[in-house]
Amino acid sequence: ADTARAMQDVVASPDGMLGNAFVFVRSGLEGKTFPTTTQPVELDQKGCMYVPHVLGMMVNQPLKLLSSDPTLHNVHSHPTVDGNKEFNLAMVNAGSEVTRTFAKPEIMIPIKCDVHPWMVSYIGVVEHPFFAVSDAAGHFSIPNLPPGTYTIEAWHEKFGAQTQTVTLGETPTAAAHFTYKVGT
């Protein structure tokens, strides 16, 4: 069980690129509003693991909680921001489905299964659509970000948060590289 969790804690490619980092615009969008998508984000329980391990969503976007496992799980959120309601839901059958939302931005909300303590997932909730989760090769993309100067933050459950300033001109491409130092 602890091995399964450790396999999700640090997902790195052979060349050291880090997966499961939540990357989002921390600042630079002040005064702008964005419509919340009605397309649900899904968090499934497969093989006694949450899939995906890290995900992002907008405030008030539907979070569809699923269970593909034919065993008892529960989905227990642990928000800390006032306005984000904790939930603790039993899901007893494969095919179970429940939808919830979060009313306020929060980086990050842990989701845990009290039945299987190694099952943990993290959700980043933001007020805009400019976020991504790095893949197993450490890559991410935040498309359609308008020209401007932004603080981009990368959050990782084991290695913490880092920020960078990025300026996008009329050519809407810029690179952000985050480097985490791992102790021996």
PDB file of C-alpha atoms in Angstrom:
ATOM      1  CA  ALA A   1       0.000   0.000   0.000  1.00  0.00           C
ATOM      2  CA  ASP A   2       2.727   2.496   0.888  1.00  0.00           C
ATOM      3  CA  THR A   3       4.565   1.443  -2.268  1.00  0.00           C
ATOM      4  CA  ALA A   4       1.481   2.241  -4.354  1.00  0.00           C
ATOM      5  CA  ARG A   5       1.279   5.718  -2.837  1.00  0.00           C
ATOM      6  CA  ALA A   6       5.002   6.302  -3.291  1.00  0.00           C
ATOM      7  CA  MET A   7       4.620   5.434  -6.974  1.00  0.00           C
ATOM      8  CA  GLN A   8       2.247   8.395  -7.301  1.00  0.00           C
ATOM      9  CA  ASP A   9       4.163  10.798  -5.020  1.00  0.00           C
ATOM     10  CA  VAL A  10       7.084  11.118  -7.413  1.00  0.00           C
ATOM     11  CA  VAL A  11       6.452  10.350 -11.064  1.00  0.00           C
ATOM     12  CA  ALA A  12       9.640  11.129 -12.949  1.00  0.00           C
ATOM     13  CA  SER A  13      10.925  10.321 -16.408  1.00  0.00           C
ATOM     14  CA  PRO A  14      14.344   8.661 -16.840  1.00  0.00           C
ATOM     15  CA  ASP A  15      15.875  12.089 -17.499  1.00  0.00           C
ATOM     16  CA  GLY A  16      14.456  13.500 -14.248  1.00  0.00           C
ATOM     17  CA  MET A  17      11.410  15.363 -15.549  1.00  0.00           C
ATOM     18  CA  LEU A  18       8.626  15.528 -12.940  1.00  0.00           C
ATOM     19  CA  GLY A  19       5.001  14.526 -13.485  1.00  0.00           C
ATOM     20  CA  ASN A  20       1.932  15.338 -11.367  1.00  0.00           C
ATOM     21  CA  ALA A  21       2.838  18.975 -10.811  1.00  0.00           C
ATOM     22  CA  PHE A  22      -0.139  21.346 -10.856  1.00  0.00           C
ATOM     23  CA  VAL A  23       0.863  24.415 -12.893  1.00  0.00           C
ATOM     24  CA  PHE A  24      -1.361  27.494 -12.955  1.00  0.00           C
ATOM     25  CA  VAL A  25      -1.479  31.262 -13.343  1.00  0.00           C
ATOM     26  CA  ARG A  26      -1.059  32.599  -9.794  1.00  0.00           C
ATOM     27  CA  SER A  27      -1.352  36.287 -10.758  1.00  0.00           C
ATOM     28  CA  GLY A  28      -1.707  38.533 -13.792  1.00  0.00           C
ATOM     29  CA  LEU A  29      -5.390  37.932 -14.476  1.00  0.00           C
ATOM     30  CA  GLU A  30      -6.759  40.297 -11.821  1.00  0.00           C
ATOM     31  CA  GLY A  31      -9.904  42.125 -12.894  1.00  0.00           C
ATOM     32  CA  LYS A  32     -10.714  39.569 -15.579  1.00  0.00           C
ATOM     33  CA  THR A  33     -13.505  37.038 -15.319  1.00  0.00           C
ATOM     34  CA  PHE A  34     -13.910  33.775 -17.149  1.00  0.00           C
ATOM     35  CA  PRO A  35     -17.046  31.674 -17.568  1.00  0.00           C
ATOM     36  CA  THR A  36     -16.959  28.416 -15.658  1.00  0.00           C
ATOM     37  CA  THR A  37     -17.075  25.419 -17.904  1.00  0.00           C
ATOM     38  CA  THR A  38     -19.977  23.038 -17.338  1.00  0.00           C
ATOM     39  CA  GLN A  39     -17.882  20.107 -18.578  1.00  0.00           C
ATOM     40  CA  PRO A  40     -17.243  17.926 -15.517  1.00  0.00           C
ATOM     41  CA  VAL A  41     -13.788  16.955 -14.347  1.00  0.00           C
ATOM     42  CA  GLU A  42     -13.621  13.273 -13.398  1.00  0.00           C
ATOM     43  CA  LEU A  43     -11.907  11.602 -10.456  1.00  0.00           C
ATOM     44  CA  ASP A  44     -12.178   7.815 -10.640  1.00  0.00           C
ATOM     45  CA  GLN A  45     -11.257   5.003  -8.264  1.00  0.00           C
ATOM     46  CA  LYS A  46      -9.503   2.242 -10.209  1.00  0.00           C
ATOM     47  CA  GLY A  47      -7.506  -0.594  -8.689  1.00  0.00           C
ATOM     48  CA  CYS A  48      -7.710   1.085  -5.273  1.00  0.00           C
ATOM     49  CA  MET A  49      -6.041   4.249  -6.602  1.00  0.00           C
ATOM     50  CA  TYR A  50      -7.464   7.663  -7.464  1.00  0.00           C
ATOM     51  CA  VAL A  51      -7.122   8.445 -11.157  1.00  0.00           C
ATOM     52  CA  PRO A  52      -5.850  11.007 -11.873  1.00  0.00           C
ATOM     53  CA  HIS A  53      -3.590  11.598  -8.898  1.00  0.00           C
ATOM     54  CA  VAL A  54      -3.518  15.395  -9.460  1.00  0.00           C
ATOM     55  CA  LEU A  55      -6.138  17.397 -11.313  1.00  0.00           C
ATOM     56  CA  GLY A  56      -7.293  20.948 -11.806  1.00  0.00           C
ATOM     57  CA  MET A  57     -10.687  22.536 -12.149  1.00  0.00           C
ATOM     58  CA  MET A  58     -12.425  25.890 -12.053  1.00  0.00           C
ATOM     59  CA  VAL A  59     -14.487  27.238  -9.175  1.00  0.00           C
ATOM     60  CA  ASN A  60     -18.033  25.766  -9.420  1.00  0.00           C
ATOM     61  CA  GLN A  61     -17.069  23.380 -12.221  1.00  0.00           C
ATOM     62  CA  PRO A  62     -18.683  19.970 -11.678  1.00  0.00           C
ATOM     63  CA  LEU A  63     -16.413  17.332 -10.156  1.00  0.00           C
ATOM     64  CA  LYS A  64     -17.718  13.903 -11.122  1.00  0.00           C
ATOM     65  CA  LEU A  65     -16.604  11.290  -8.593  1.00  0.00           C
ATOM     66  CA  LEU A  66     -16.647   7.761 -10.011  1.00  0.00           C
ATOM     67  CA  SER A  67     -15.854   4.282  -8.794  1.00  0.00           C
ATOM     68  CA  SER A  68     -14.711   1.620 -11.230  1.00  0.00           C
ATOM     69  CA  ASP A  69     -13.884  -0.746  -8.354  1.00  0.00           C
ATOM     70  CA  PRO A  70     -16.271  -3.427  -7.083  1.00  0.00           C
ATOM     71  CA  THR A  71     -15.321  -2.629  -3.479  1.00  0.00           C
ATOM     72  CA  LEU A  72     -16.166  -0.100  -0.784  1.00  0.00           C
ATOM     73  CA  HIS A  73     -14.401   3.250  -1.091  1.00  0.00           C
ATOM     74  CA  ASN A  74     -15.143   6.621   0.321  1.00  0.00           C
ATOM     75  CA  VAL A  75     -14.250   9.998  -1.078  1.00  0.00           C
ATOM     76  CA  HIS A  76     -13.308  12.407   1.708  1.00  0.00           C
ATOM     77  CA  SER A  77     -12.338  15.961   0.773  1.00  0.00           C
ATOM     78  CA  HIS A  78     -10.196  18.056   3.111  1.00  0.00           C
ATOM     79  CA  PRO A  79     -10.588  21.690   2.023  1.00  0.00           C
ATOM     80  CA  THR A  80      -9.236  24.457   4.260  1.00  0.00           C
ATOM     81  CA  VAL A  81     -10.728  27.546   2.575  1.00  0.00           C
ATOM     82  CA  ASP A  82     -14.001  28.884   4.006  1.00  0.00           C
ATOM     83  CA  GLY A  83     -16.731  28.315   1.451  1.00  0.00           C
ATOM     84  CA  ASN A  84     -15.378  24.972   0.221  1.00  0.00           C
ATOM     85  CA  LYS A  85     -17.492  22.329   1.865  1.00  0.00           C
ATOM     86  CA  GLU A  86     -15.982  19.107   3.110  1.00  0.00           C
ATOM     87  CA  PHE A  87     -17.658  15.939   1.881  1.00  0.00           C
ATOM     88  CA  ASN A  88     -17.248  12.327   2.955  1.00  0.00           C
ATOM     89  CA  LEU A  89     -19.118   9.995   0.633  1.00  0.00           C
ATOM     90  CA  ALA A  90     -19.316   6.196   0.651  1.00  0.00           C
ATOM     91  CA  MET A  91     -19.138   4.595  -2.786  1.00  0.00           C
ATOM     92  CA  VAL A  92     -19.930   0.896  -2.545  1.00  0.00           C
ATOM     93  CA  ASN A  93     -20.285  -0.393  -6.117  1.00  0.00           C
ATOM     94  CA  ALA A  94     -18.527  -0.200  -9.436  1.00  0.00           C
ATOM     95  CA  GLY A  95     -20.471   2.332 -11.459  1.00  0.00           C
ATOM     96  CA  SER A  96     -21.169   4.611  -8.482  1.00  0.00           C
ATOM     97  CA  GLU A  97     -21.216   8.283  -9.434  1.00  0.00           C
ATOM     98  CA  VAL A  98     -21.619  11.518  -7.441  1.00  0.00           C
ATOM     99  CA  THR A  99     -21.058  15.151  -8.457  1.00  0.00           C
ATOM    100  CA  ARG A 100     -19.790  17.972  -6.238  1.00  0.00           C
ATOM    101  CA  THR A 101     -18.343  21.480  -6.706  1.00  0.00           C
ATOM    102  CA  PHE A 102     -15.990  23.816  -4.843  1.00  0.00           C
ATOM    103  CA  ALA A 103     -17.103  27.437  -4.398  1.00  0.00           C
ATOM    104  CA  LYS A 104     -13.710  29.076  -3.755  1.00  0.00           C
ATOM    105  CA  PRO A 105     -10.200  28.848  -5.212  1.00  0.00           C
ATOM    106  CA  GLU A 106      -7.878  26.559  -3.256  1.00  0.00           C
ATOM    107  CA  ILE A 107      -4.422  25.131  -3.929  1.00  0.00           C
ATOM    108  CA  MET A 108      -4.578  22.152  -3.203  1.00  0.00           C
ATOM    109  CA  ILE A 109      -7.506  20.130  -1.794  1.00  0.00           C
ATOM    110  CA  PRO A 110      -6.520  16.621  -0.680  1.00  0.00           C
ATOM    111  CA  ILE A 111      -9.014  13.866  -1.424  1.00  0.00           C
ATOM    112  CA  LYS A 112      -8.566  10.699   0.612  1.00  0.00           C
ATOM    113  CA  CYS A 113     -10.181   7.304   1.035  1.00  0.00           C
ATOM    114  CA  ASP A 114     -10.600   6.492   4.711  1.00  0.00           C
ATOM    115  CA  VAL A 115     -10.951   2.778   3.856  1.00  0.00           C
ATOM    116  CA  HIS A 116      -7.681   2.588   1.862  1.00  0.00           C
ATOM    117  CA  PRO A 117      -5.262   5.145   3.398  1.00  0.00           C
ATOM    118  CA  TRP A 118      -2.825   5.032   0.464  1.00  0.00           C
ATOM    119  CA  MET A 119      -5.511   6.443  -1.835  1.00  0.00           C
ATOM    120  CA  VAL A 120      -4.857  10.187  -2.083  1.00  0.00           C
ATOM    121  CA  SER A 121      -5.515  12.687  -4.831  1.00  0.00           C
ATOM    122  CA  TYR A 122      -5.066  16.478  -5.002  1.00  0.00           C
ATOM    123  CA  ILE A 123      -7.312  19.025  -6.691  1.00  0.00           C
ATOM    124  CA  GLY A 124      -6.309  22.564  -7.621  1.00  0.00           C
ATOM    125  CA  VAL A 125      -9.311  24.893  -7.849  1.00  0.00           C
ATOM    126  CA  VAL A 126      -8.832  28.220  -9.660  1.00  0.00           C
ATOM    127  CA  GLU A 127     -11.042  31.031 -10.998  1.00  0.00           C
ATOM    128  CA  HIS A 128      -9.811  30.757 -14.592  1.00  0.00           C
ATOM    129  CA  PRO A 129      -9.094  28.085 -17.213  1.00  0.00           C
ATOM    130  CA  PHE A 130      -5.305  28.618 -17.235  1.00  0.00           C
ATOM    131  CA  PHE A 131      -3.864  25.571 -15.527  1.00  0.00           C
ATOM    132  CA  ALA A 132      -2.357  22.182 -16.350  1.00  0.00           C
ATOM    133  CA  VAL A 133      -0.907  19.079 -14.740  1.00  0.00           C
ATOM    134  CA  SER A 134       2.516  17.955 -15.920  1.00  0.00           C
ATOM    135  CA  ASP A 135       2.541  14.561 -17.607  1.00  0.00           C
ATOM    136  CA  ALA A 136       4.896  11.669 -16.781  1.00  0.00           C
ATOM    137  CA  ALA A 137       7.547  13.292 -19.012  1.00  0.00           C
ATOM    138  CA  GLY A 138       7.258  16.580 -17.080  1.00  0.00           C
ATOM    139  CA  HIS A 139       5.552  18.481 -19.901  1.00  0.00           C
ATOM    140  CA  PHE A 140       2.621  20.843 -19.550  1.00  0.00           C
ATOM    141  CA  SER A 141       0.855  23.411 -21.675  1.00  0.00           C
ATOM    142  CA  ILE A 142      -1.450  26.276 -20.721  1.00  0.00           C
ATOM    143  CA  PRO A 143      -3.154  27.218 -23.998  1.00  0.00           C
ATOM    144  CA  ASN A 144      -4.969  30.432 -24.952  1.00  0.00           C
ATOM    145  CA  LEU A 145      -3.370  32.626 -22.282  1.00  0.00           C
ATOM    146  CA  PRO A 146      -3.694  36.215 -23.580  1.00  0.00           C
ATOM    147  CA  PRO A 147      -0.659  38.506 -23.940  1.00  0.00           C
ATOM    148  CA  GLY A 148       0.541  39.857 -20.600  1.00  0.00           C
ATOM    149  CA  THR A 149       2.885  39.273 -17.683  1.00  0.00           C
ATOM    150  CA  TYR A 150       1.994  36.463 -15.321  1.00  0.00           C
ATOM    151  CA  THR A 151       3.236  34.704 -12.252  1.00  0.00           C
ATOM    152  CA  ILE A 152       3.098  30.998 -12.980  1.00  0.00           C
ATOM    153  CA  GLU A 153       3.180  28.586 -10.049  1.00  0.00           C
ATOM    154  CA  ALA A 154       4.061  24.905 -10.054  1.00  0.00           C
ATOM    155  CA  TRP A 155       2.891  22.897  -7.037  1.00  0.00           C
ATOM    156  CA  HIS A 156       4.079  19.394  -6.243  1.00  0.00           C
ATOM    157  CA  GLU A 157       2.909  17.344  -3.264  1.00  0.00           C
ATOM    158  CA  LYS A 158       6.412  16.287  -2.227  1.00  0.00           C
ATOM    159  CA  PHE A 159       8.578  19.170  -3.438  1.00  0.00           C
ATOM    160  CA  GLY A 160       6.343  22.172  -2.746  1.00  0.00           C
ATOM    161  CA  ALA A 161       5.603  25.259  -4.817  1.00  0.00           C
ATOM    162  CA  GLN A 162       7.725  27.456  -7.056  1.00  0.00           C
ATOM    163  CA  THR A 163       6.864  30.553  -9.060  1.00  0.00           C
ATOM    164  CA  GLN A 164       8.194  32.217 -12.203  1.00  0.00           C
ATOM    165  CA  THR A 165       7.318  35.370 -14.080  1.00  0.00           C
ATOM    166  CA  VAL A 166       6.452  34.856 -17.735  1.00  0.00           C
ATOM    167  CA  THR A 167       5.647  37.532 -20.307  1.00  0.00           C
ATOM    168  CA  LEU A 168       3.639  36.665 -23.389  1.00  0.00           C
ATOM    169  CA  GLY A 169       3.696  39.054 -26.320  1.00  0.00           C
ATOM    170  CA  GLU A 170       1.682  38.861 -29.492  1.00  0.00           C
ATOM    171  CA  THR A 171       3.371  35.518 -30.175  1.00  0.00           C
ATOM    172  CA  PRO A 172       1.513  33.482 -27.599  1.00  0.00           C
ATOM    173  CA  THR A 173       4.353  31.142 -26.674  1.00  0.00           C
ATOM    174  CA  ALA A 174       6.699  31.263 -23.716  1.00  0.00           C
ATOM    175  CA  ALA A 175       8.556  28.598 -21.794  1.00  0.00           C
ATOM    176  CA  ALA A 176       8.559  28.083 -18.067  1.00  0.00           C
ATOM    177  CA  HIS A 177      10.996  25.571 -16.596  1.00  0.00           C
ATOM    178  CA  PHE A 178      10.768  24.653 -12.940  1.00  0.00           C
ATOM    179  CA  THR A 179      13.665  22.853 -11.274  1.00  0.00           C
ATOM    180  CA  TYR A 180      13.243  20.949  -8.039  1.00  0.00           C
ATOM    181  CA  LYS A 181      16.287  19.834  -6.085  1.00  0.00           C
ATOM    182  CA  VAL A 182      15.925  16.426  -4.497  1.00  0.00           C
ATOM    183  CA  GLY A 183      17.901  15.641  -1.346  1.00  0.00           C
ATOM    184  CA  THR A 184      20.015  12.529  -1.085  1.00  0.00           C
TER     185      THR A 184
END
